[in-house]
């Protein structure tokens, strides 16, 4: 379909994740965050009990989540990380409960091959890697063998130090070049083009100004030729610009940021508060497609 003059368009993609096909571009997809960690920056400790995690997953699905992203390690600034064994201990009981209960694809938020392997075994079909594979061929090949999708996110440094030395020649160009290299590496590992999504990594080794620049210039990631995922929900730069201290109180500014990202071409938004995002995005999607105007 040719976009009308003056309209904001999004490239259409079909993302292959195991047996799932996610049709992207006509409507915005929501990835609901399910952190089964004691220390995540906004919801740490809320869902460490696997039964509570299942309840939350079912709630998010009912509220309109298209993907559920299960994470067993916090990557908040300053965090030290946990062992693969501990991450597996946290996520596997949750994935076991989700299997057969949720209809939407499940994603595992990890950078570790052992954790990805265990999660894929339990039915996850997307690996969301905040380190963008970083040359981890075993992880790439594991994802390829499972015909799973991968989300390649940009992070500068590691969570422990990333906010201490956030510096770029040109943040948009640098992040875009990283993602292009990460996608080429994923392809070399055998992951299909149609199973790759990219993410500029808001808050990962970026100052508030870097994050704002990335959001403002999001369109410049479209030429990479991959679906664009963004994680803006409750992030600290939103607190910086709005003055809202508590992450869980940053809903209004999170909604505004998600709307700006979608107008900038984002296909998938990773959020903690599914219901209000679904309501807001349905309206934005209609505005972009013109659906309901006649
Ligand atoms: N942000 C977080 C974790 N995973 N994955 C992608 N693809 N994009 C993101 O922006 C992203 C992500 C951090 O948020 P959260 O999971 O709420 O916190 P924590 O890392 O403290 O568990």
mmCIF file of C-alpha atoms and ligand atoms in Angstrom:
data_model
loop_
_atom_site.group_PDB
_atom_site.id
_atom_site.type_symbol
_atom_site.label_atom_id
_atom_site.label_comp_id
_atom_site.label_asym_id
_atom_site.label_seq_id
_atom_site.Cartn_x
_atom_site.Cartn_y
_atom_site.Cartn_z
ATOM 1 C CA UNK A 1 0.000 0.000 0.000
ATOM 2 C CA UNK A 2 1.374 3.429 -0.932
ATOM 3 C CA UNK A 3 1.345 5.754 2.057
ATOM 4 C CA UNK A 4 -0.805 8.835 1.525
ATOM 5 C CA UNK A 5 0.963 12.161 1.166
ATOM 6 C CA UNK A 6 1.877 13.525 4.566
ATOM 7 C CA UNK A 7 1.022 10.283 6.361
ATOM 8 C CA UNK A 8 3.455 8.456 8.621
ATOM 9 C CA UNK A 9 4.053 4.915 7.393
ATOM 10 C CA UNK A 10 5.644 1.813 8.848
ATOM 11 C CA UNK A 11 7.382 -0.893 6.863
ATOM 12 C CA UNK A 12 5.512 -4.209 7.002
ATOM 13 C CA UNK A 13 7.353 -7.303 8.215
ATOM 14 C CA UNK A 14 6.457 -10.886 9.030
ATOM 15 C CA UNK A 15 8.629 -12.012 11.958
ATOM 16 C CA UNK A 16 9.179 -15.789 12.128
ATOM 17 C CA UNK A 17 9.546 -17.168 15.640
ATOM 18 C CA UNK A 18 9.324 -20.970 15.760
ATOM 19 C CA UNK A 19 5.869 -21.800 14.436
ATOM 20 C CA UNK A 20 4.621 -18.243 15.034
ATOM 21 C CA UNK A 21 4.416 -15.503 12.408
ATOM 22 C CA UNK A 22 4.038 -12.024 13.811
ATOM 23 C CA UNK A 23 2.617 -9.632 11.233
ATOM 24 C CA UNK A 24 4.210 -6.285 11.971
ATOM 25 C CA UNK A 25 3.498 -2.792 10.737
ATOM 26 C CA UNK A 26 -0.289 -2.534 10.449
ATOM 27 C CA UNK A 27 -0.764 -2.540 14.216
ATOM 28 C CA UNK A 28 1.750 -2.092 17.010
ATOM 29 C CA UNK A 29 2.621 -5.257 18.904
ATOM 30 C CA UNK A 30 3.081 -5.224 22.643
ATOM 31 C CA UNK A 31 5.755 -7.240 24.446
ATOM 32 C CA UNK A 32 4.678 -7.556 28.087
ATOM 33 C CA UNK A 33 7.520 -7.576 30.634
ATOM 34 C CA UNK A 34 7.591 -10.468 33.089
ATOM 35 C CA UNK A 35 10.617 -10.045 35.345
ATOM 36 C CA UNK A 36 11.106 -13.015 37.650
ATOM 37 C CA UNK A 37 13.931 -11.299 39.478
ATOM 38 C CA UNK A 38 14.260 -10.006 43.040
ATOM 39 C CA UNK A 39 15.911 -6.761 41.909
ATOM 40 C CA UNK A 40 14.566 -5.394 38.598
ATOM 41 C CA UNK A 41 14.476 -1.607 38.577
ATOM 42 C CA UNK A 42 10.708 -1.158 38.651
ATOM 43 C CA UNK A 43 9.046 -4.443 39.529
ATOM 44 C CA UNK A 44 11.803 -6.437 41.280
ATOM 45 C CA UNK A 45 10.396 -9.109 43.580
ATOM 46 C CA UNK A 46 6.789 -8.758 42.366
ATOM 47 C CA UNK A 47 6.720 -11.995 40.360
ATOM 48 C CA UNK A 48 9.446 -14.259 41.742
ATOM 49 C CA UNK A 49 6.786 -16.754 42.832
ATOM 50 C CA UNK A 50 6.064 -18.818 39.664
ATOM 51 C CA UNK A 51 2.311 -18.927 40.371
ATOM 52 C CA UNK A 52 2.155 -15.144 40.671
ATOM 53 C CA UNK A 53 4.212 -14.912 37.474
ATOM 54 C CA UNK A 54 1.670 -17.120 35.681
ATOM 55 C CA UNK A 55 -1.200 -14.934 36.936
ATOM 56 C CA UNK A 56 0.571 -11.825 35.693
ATOM 57 C CA UNK A 57 1.260 -13.474 32.317
ATOM 58 C CA UNK A 58 -2.402 -14.404 31.882
ATOM 59 C CA UNK A 59 -3.434 -10.892 32.897
ATOM 60 C CA UNK A 60 -1.078 -9.305 30.368
ATOM 61 C CA UNK A 61 -2.288 -11.647 27.635
ATOM 62 C CA UNK A 62 -5.932 -10.798 28.414
ATOM 63 C CA UNK A 63 -5.048 -7.096 28.337
ATOM 64 C CA UNK A 64 -3.631 -7.373 24.824
ATOM 65 C CA UNK A 65 0.017 -8.435 25.038
ATOM 66 C CA UNK A 66 1.222 -10.052 21.783
ATOM 67 C CA UNK A 67 4.462 -11.424 23.260
ATOM 68 C CA UNK A 68 5.483 -12.213 26.849
ATOM 69 C CA UNK A 69 9.112 -11.526 27.730
ATOM 70 C CA UNK A 70 10.385 -13.563 30.678
ATOM 71 C CA UNK A 71 13.596 -12.375 32.315
ATOM 72 C CA UNK A 72 15.598 -13.916 35.164
ATOM 73 C CA UNK A 73 18.401 -11.355 35.442
ATOM 74 C CA UNK A 74 18.133 -7.637 36.070
ATOM 75 C CA UNK A 75 20.189 -5.502 33.706
ATOM 76 C CA UNK A 76 19.502 -2.260 35.534
ATOM 77 C CA UNK A 77 22.436 0.179 35.704
ATOM 78 C CA UNK A 78 25.003 -0.986 38.269
ATOM 79 C CA UNK A 79 23.733 -4.577 38.507
ATOM 80 C CA UNK A 80 26.354 -7.317 38.753
ATOM 81 C CA UNK A 81 24.532 -10.170 36.986
ATOM 82 C CA UNK A 82 23.750 -13.722 38.075
ATOM 83 C CA UNK A 83 24.993 -17.184 37.053
ATOM 84 C CA UNK A 84 23.327 -19.178 34.274
ATOM 85 C CA UNK A 85 22.339 -21.734 36.896
ATOM 86 C CA UNK A 86 20.488 -19.128 38.973
ATOM 87 C CA UNK A 87 18.840 -17.595 35.900
ATOM 88 C CA UNK A 88 17.619 -21.065 34.827
ATOM 89 C CA UNK A 89 16.370 -21.754 38.359
ATOM 90 C CA UNK A 90 14.268 -18.580 38.164
ATOM 91 C CA UNK A 91 12.839 -18.816 34.644
ATOM 92 C CA UNK A 92 12.241 -22.519 33.967
ATOM 93 C CA UNK A 93 9.424 -23.019 36.550
ATOM 94 C CA UNK A 94 7.668 -19.996 35.041
ATOM 95 C CA UNK A 95 8.119 -21.172 31.451
ATOM 96 C CA UNK A 96 6.778 -24.603 32.437
ATOM 97 C CA UNK A 97 3.632 -22.950 33.814
ATOM 98 C CA UNK A 98 3.185 -20.778 30.711
ATOM 99 C CA UNK A 99 3.445 -23.725 28.300
ATOM 100 C CA UNK A 100 -0.012 -24.686 27.132
ATOM 101 C CA UNK A 101 -1.617 -21.842 29.100
ATOM 102 C CA UNK A 102 -0.705 -18.793 27.023
ATOM 103 C CA UNK A 103 -1.408 -18.548 23.307
ATOM 104 C CA UNK A 104 1.021 -15.751 22.483
ATOM 105 C CA UNK A 105 4.708 -16.345 21.749
ATOM 106 C CA UNK A 106 7.032 -16.349 24.745
ATOM 107 C CA UNK A 107 10.391 -14.624 24.694
ATOM 108 C CA UNK A 108 13.366 -15.188 27.000
ATOM 109 C CA UNK A 109 15.352 -12.104 28.003
ATOM 110 C CA UNK A 110 18.883 -13.465 28.284
ATOM 111 C CA UNK A 111 22.387 -13.239 26.868
ATOM 112 C CA UNK A 112 23.463 -16.704 28.027
ATOM 113 C CA UNK A 113 23.475 -19.693 25.725
ATOM 114 C CA UNK A 114 22.664 -22.153 28.540
ATOM 115 C CA UNK A 115 19.643 -20.112 29.618
ATOM 116 C CA UNK A 116 18.440 -19.674 26.029
ATOM 117 C CA UNK A 117 18.792 -23.437 25.464
ATOM 118 C CA UNK A 118 16.739 -24.257 28.562
ATOM 119 C CA UNK A 119 14.077 -21.692 27.655
ATOM 120 C CA UNK A 120 13.795 -22.821 24.027
ATOM 121 C CA UNK A 121 13.380 -26.353 25.346
ATOM 122 C CA UNK A 122 10.446 -25.110 27.455
ATOM 123 C CA UNK A 123 8.717 -23.495 24.474
ATOM 124 C CA UNK A 124 10.170 -19.974 24.221
ATOM 125 C CA UNK A 125 10.394 -18.915 20.565
ATOM 126 C CA UNK A 126 12.193 -15.568 20.838
ATOM 127 C CA UNK A 127 15.548 -14.782 22.445
ATOM 128 C CA UNK A 128 15.733 -11.153 23.543
ATOM 129 C CA UNK A 129 19.431 -10.427 23.937
ATOM 130 C CA UNK A 130 20.291 -7.053 25.466
ATOM 131 C CA UNK A 131 23.904 -7.651 24.369
ATOM 132 C CA UNK A 132 23.014 -8.122 20.687
ATOM 133 C CA UNK A 133 24.857 -11.495 20.570
ATOM 134 C CA UNK A 134 28.286 -9.710 20.861
ATOM 135 C CA UNK A 135 30.048 -12.429 18.933
ATOM 136 C CA UNK A 136 28.471 -15.290 20.928
ATOM 137 C CA UNK A 137 28.371 -17.822 18.104
ATOM 138 C CA UNK A 138 27.070 -20.661 20.292
ATOM 139 C CA UNK A 139 24.071 -18.549 21.288
ATOM 140 C CA UNK A 140 23.448 -17.492 17.672
ATOM 141 C CA UNK A 141 23.636 -21.071 16.425
ATOM 142 C CA UNK A 142 21.354 -22.261 19.228
ATOM 143 C CA UNK A 143 18.718 -19.704 18.178
ATOM 144 C CA UNK A 144 19.108 -20.660 14.502
ATOM 145 C CA UNK A 145 18.741 -24.385 15.244
ATOM 146 C CA UNK A 146 15.477 -23.737 17.101
ATOM 147 C CA UNK A 147 14.186 -21.484 14.245
ATOM 148 C CA UNK A 148 13.563 -18.950 16.988
ATOM 149 C CA UNK A 149 13.604 -15.192 16.495
ATOM 150 C CA UNK A 150 16.213 -12.922 18.019
ATOM 151 C CA UNK A 151 15.968 -9.361 19.303
ATOM 152 C CA UNK A 152 19.350 -7.686 18.925
ATOM 153 C CA UNK A 153 19.655 -4.811 21.360
ATOM 154 C CA UNK A 154 22.428 -2.229 21.600
ATOM 155 C CA UNK A 155 24.142 -1.751 24.929
ATOM 156 C CA UNK A 156 27.355 0.174 25.496
ATOM 157 C CA UNK A 157 29.590 -1.734 27.952
ATOM 158 C CA UNK A 158 27.955 -3.872 30.636
ATOM 159 C CA UNK A 159 25.138 -3.094 33.099
ATOM 160 C CA UNK A 160 27.720 -2.733 35.894
ATOM 161 C CA UNK A 161 29.531 0.166 34.189
ATOM 162 C CA UNK A 162 27.345 1.299 31.287
ATOM 163 C CA UNK A 163 26.194 4.607 32.792
ATOM 164 C CA UNK A 164 29.727 5.578 33.857
ATOM 165 C CA UNK A 165 31.197 6.128 30.392
ATOM 166 C CA UNK A 166 28.360 6.783 27.994
ATOM 167 C CA UNK A 167 30.054 8.516 25.079
ATOM 168 C CA UNK A 168 29.490 8.379 21.334
ATOM 169 C CA UNK A 169 30.832 10.087 18.243
ATOM 170 C CA UNK A 170 27.229 10.278 17.054
ATOM 171 C CA UNK A 171 24.783 8.211 19.085
ATOM 172 C CA UNK A 172 22.338 7.404 16.260
ATOM 173 C CA UNK A 173 25.033 6.519 13.728
ATOM 174 C CA UNK A 174 27.050 4.499 16.287
ATOM 175 C CA UNK A 175 24.053 2.502 17.524
ATOM 176 C CA UNK A 176 22.855 1.906 13.968
ATOM 177 C CA UNK A 177 26.291 0.638 12.893
ATOM 178 C CA UNK A 178 26.389 -1.710 15.905
ATOM 179 C CA UNK A 179 22.953 -3.115 15.016
ATOM 180 C CA UNK A 180 23.942 -3.601 11.363
ATOM 181 C CA UNK A 181 27.020 -5.584 12.488
ATOM 182 C CA UNK A 182 24.965 -7.581 14.999
ATOM 183 C CA UNK A 183 22.420 -8.493 12.298
ATOM 184 C CA UNK A 184 25.209 -9.584 9.932
ATOM 185 C CA UNK A 185 26.638 -11.768 12.719
ATOM 186 C CA UNK A 186 23.189 -13.276 13.418
ATOM 187 C CA UNK A 187 22.852 -14.103 9.709
ATOM 188 C CA UNK A 188 26.309 -15.714 9.766
ATOM 189 C CA UNK A 189 25.129 -17.904 12.674
ATOM 190 C CA UNK A 190 22.311 -19.158 10.451
ATOM 191 C CA UNK A 191 19.437 -17.035 11.787
ATOM 192 C CA UNK A 192 17.026 -16.132 8.963
ATOM 193 C CA UNK A 193 16.554 -12.463 8.028
ATOM 194 C CA UNK A 194 12.860 -12.881 8.784
ATOM 195 C CA UNK A 195 13.689 -13.875 12.392
ATOM 196 C CA UNK A 196 15.668 -10.756 13.325
ATOM 197 C CA UNK A 197 14.422 -7.622 15.104
ATOM 198 C CA UNK A 198 16.592 -4.748 16.331
ATOM 199 C CA UNK A 199 16.409 -2.414 19.333
ATOM 200 C CA UNK A 200 18.458 0.752 20.042
ATOM 201 C CA UNK A 201 18.514 -0.111 23.764
ATOM 202 C CA UNK A 202 17.065 2.897 25.559
ATOM 203 C CA UNK A 203 18.830 3.440 28.884
ATOM 204 C CA UNK A 204 21.681 1.020 28.222
ATOM 205 C CA UNK A 205 24.855 3.122 28.365
ATOM 206 C CA UNK A 206 23.145 6.349 27.309
ATOM 207 C CA UNK A 207 22.694 9.751 28.929
ATOM 208 C CA UNK A 208 19.201 11.308 29.008
ATOM 209 C CA UNK A 209 20.200 13.412 25.986
ATOM 210 C CA UNK A 210 21.376 10.306 24.067
ATOM 211 C CA UNK A 211 18.049 8.589 24.751
ATOM 212 C CA UNK A 212 16.064 11.616 23.627
ATOM 213 C CA UNK A 213 18.144 11.906 20.469
ATOM 214 C CA UNK A 214 17.521 8.213 19.661
ATOM 215 C CA UNK A 215 13.791 8.661 20.171
ATOM 216 C CA UNK A 216 13.704 11.797 18.031
ATOM 217 C CA UNK A 217 15.725 10.146 15.254
ATOM 218 C CA UNK A 218 14.163 6.673 15.384
ATOM 219 C CA UNK A 219 13.246 6.885 11.675
ATOM 220 C CA UNK A 220 16.933 6.602 10.868
ATOM 221 C CA UNK A 221 16.847 2.939 11.994
ATOM 222 C CA UNK A 222 14.322 1.978 9.298
ATOM 223 C CA UNK A 223 16.977 1.590 6.545
ATOM 224 C CA UNK A 224 18.469 -1.325 8.522
ATOM 225 C CA UNK A 225 15.594 -3.346 7.064
ATOM 226 C CA UNK A 226 14.495 -5.079 10.270
ATOM 227 C CA UNK A 227 11.499 -4.652 12.564
ATOM 228 C CA UNK A 228 12.160 -2.176 15.339
ATOM 229 C CA UNK A 229 11.487 -2.984 19.000
ATOM 230 C CA UNK A 230 11.769 -0.343 21.722
ATOM 231 C CA UNK A 231 11.829 -0.609 25.506
ATOM 232 C CA UNK A 232 10.956 2.782 26.974
ATOM 233 C CA UNK A 233 8.546 1.791 29.733
ATOM 234 C CA UNK A 234 9.352 3.422 33.103
ATOM 235 C CA UNK A 235 12.988 4.088 32.093
ATOM 236 C CA UNK A 236 14.992 6.529 34.173
ATOM 237 C CA UNK A 237 15.476 9.107 31.384
ATOM 238 C CA UNK A 238 11.694 9.463 31.377
ATOM 239 C CA UNK A 239 11.982 10.213 35.098
ATOM 240 C CA UNK A 240 14.733 12.715 34.323
ATOM 241 C CA UNK A 241 12.615 14.680 31.852
ATOM 242 C CA UNK A 242 9.291 14.417 33.714
ATOM 243 C CA UNK A 243 10.555 14.726 37.284
ATOM 244 C CA UNK A 244 8.638 11.553 38.246
ATOM 245 C CA UNK A 245 10.915 9.724 40.685
ATOM 246 C CA UNK A 246 9.271 6.340 41.184
ATOM 247 C CA UNK A 247 9.509 4.043 38.133
ATOM 248 C CA UNK A 248 6.012 2.606 38.752
ATOM 249 C CA UNK A 249 4.586 6.184 38.619
ATOM 250 C CA UNK A 250 5.967 6.882 35.137
ATOM 251 C CA UNK A 251 2.953 5.608 33.192
ATOM 252 C CA UNK A 252 1.936 8.895 31.551
ATOM 253 C CA UNK A 253 5.419 9.659 30.299
ATOM 254 C CA UNK A 254 5.883 6.010 29.206
ATOM 255 C CA UNK A 255 2.721 6.260 27.094
ATOM 256 C CA UNK A 256 3.948 9.486 25.516
ATOM 257 C CA UNK A 257 7.335 7.956 24.724
ATOM 258 C CA UNK A 258 5.728 4.842 23.208
ATOM 259 C CA UNK A 259 3.478 7.013 21.026
ATOM 260 C CA UNK A 260 6.487 9.014 19.826
ATOM 261 C CA UNK A 261 8.351 5.769 19.046
ATOM 262 C CA UNK A 262 5.473 4.364 17.015
ATOM 263 C CA UNK A 263 5.220 7.555 14.989
ATOM 264 C CA UNK A 264 8.985 7.125 14.498
ATOM 265 C CA UNK A 265 8.455 3.652 13.011
ATOM 266 C CA UNK A 266 8.611 1.248 16.008
ATOM 267 C CA UNK A 267 6.821 -2.066 15.427
ATOM 268 C CA UNK A 268 6.960 -3.598 18.912
ATOM 269 C CA UNK A 269 6.951 -1.857 22.289
ATOM 270 C CA UNK A 270 8.187 -3.611 25.440
ATOM 271 C CA UNK A 271 6.058 -2.438 28.372
ATOM 272 C CA UNK A 272 5.128 -3.152 31.986
ATOM 273 C CA UNK A 273 1.570 -1.693 31.847
ATOM 274 C CA UNK A 274 -0.133 -3.527 28.999
ATOM 275 C CA UNK A 275 -3.741 -2.305 29.220
ATOM 276 C CA UNK A 276 -3.153 1.460 28.957
ATOM 277 C CA UNK A 277 -0.579 0.934 26.223
ATOM 278 C CA UNK A 278 -3.036 -1.200 24.229
ATOM 279 C CA UNK A 279 -5.718 1.494 24.506
ATOM 280 C CA UNK A 280 -3.322 4.253 23.463
ATOM 281 C CA UNK A 281 -1.710 2.243 20.649
ATOM 282 C CA UNK A 282 -5.046 1.246 19.097
ATOM 283 C CA UNK A 283 -5.746 4.931 18.589
ATOM 284 C CA UNK A 284 -2.252 5.724 17.288
ATOM 285 C CA UNK A 285 -2.429 2.757 14.896
ATOM 286 C CA UNK A 286 -5.752 4.015 13.537
ATOM 287 C CA UNK A 287 -4.259 7.445 13.048
ATOM 288 C CA UNK A 288 -1.363 5.944 11.102
ATOM 289 C CA UNK A 289 -3.466 3.669 8.900
ATOM 290 C CA UNK A 290 -6.540 5.888 8.561
ATOM 291 C CA UNK A 291 -8.668 2.968 9.809
ATOM 292 C CA UNK A 292 -12.034 4.211 11.035
ATOM 293 C CA UNK A 293 -11.851 7.598 9.309
ATOM 294 C CA UNK A 294 -14.556 6.755 6.800
HETATM 295 N N1 LIG B 1 15.081 -3.124 28.786
HETATM 296 C C1 LIG B 1 15.216 -3.876 29.896
HETATM 297 C C2 LIG B 1 15.347 -5.275 29.796
HETATM 298 N N2 LIG B 1 15.309 -5.889 28.603
HETATM 299 N N3 LIG B 1 15.093 -5.785 26.263
HETATM 300 C C3 LIG B 1 14.954 -5.054 25.135
HETATM 301 N N4 LIG B 1 14.913 -5.668 23.939
HETATM 302 N N5 LIG B 1 14.837 -3.696 25.172
HETATM 303 C C4 LIG B 1 14.879 -3.004 26.352
HETATM 304 O O1 LIG B 1 14.815 -1.751 26.323
HETATM 305 C C5 LIG B 1 15.029 -3.745 27.561
HETATM 306 C C6 LIG B 1 15.143 -5.163 27.479
HETATM 307 C C7 LIG B 1 15.248 -3.223 31.235
HETATM 308 O O2 LIG B 1 13.974 -3.129 31.782
HETATM 309 P P1 LIG B 1 13.377 -4.148 32.880
HETATM 310 O O3 LIG B 1 13.314 -5.533 32.343
HETATM 311 O O4 LIG B 1 12.102 -3.606 33.375
HETATM 312 O O5 LIG B 1 14.397 -4.032 34.075
HETATM 313 P P2 LIG B 1 15.572 -4.956 34.637
HETATM 314 O O6 LIG B 1 16.649 -5.046 33.603
HETATM 315 O O7 LIG B 1 16.019 -4.229 35.886
HETATM 316 O O8 LIG B 1 14.997 -6.317 34.935
#
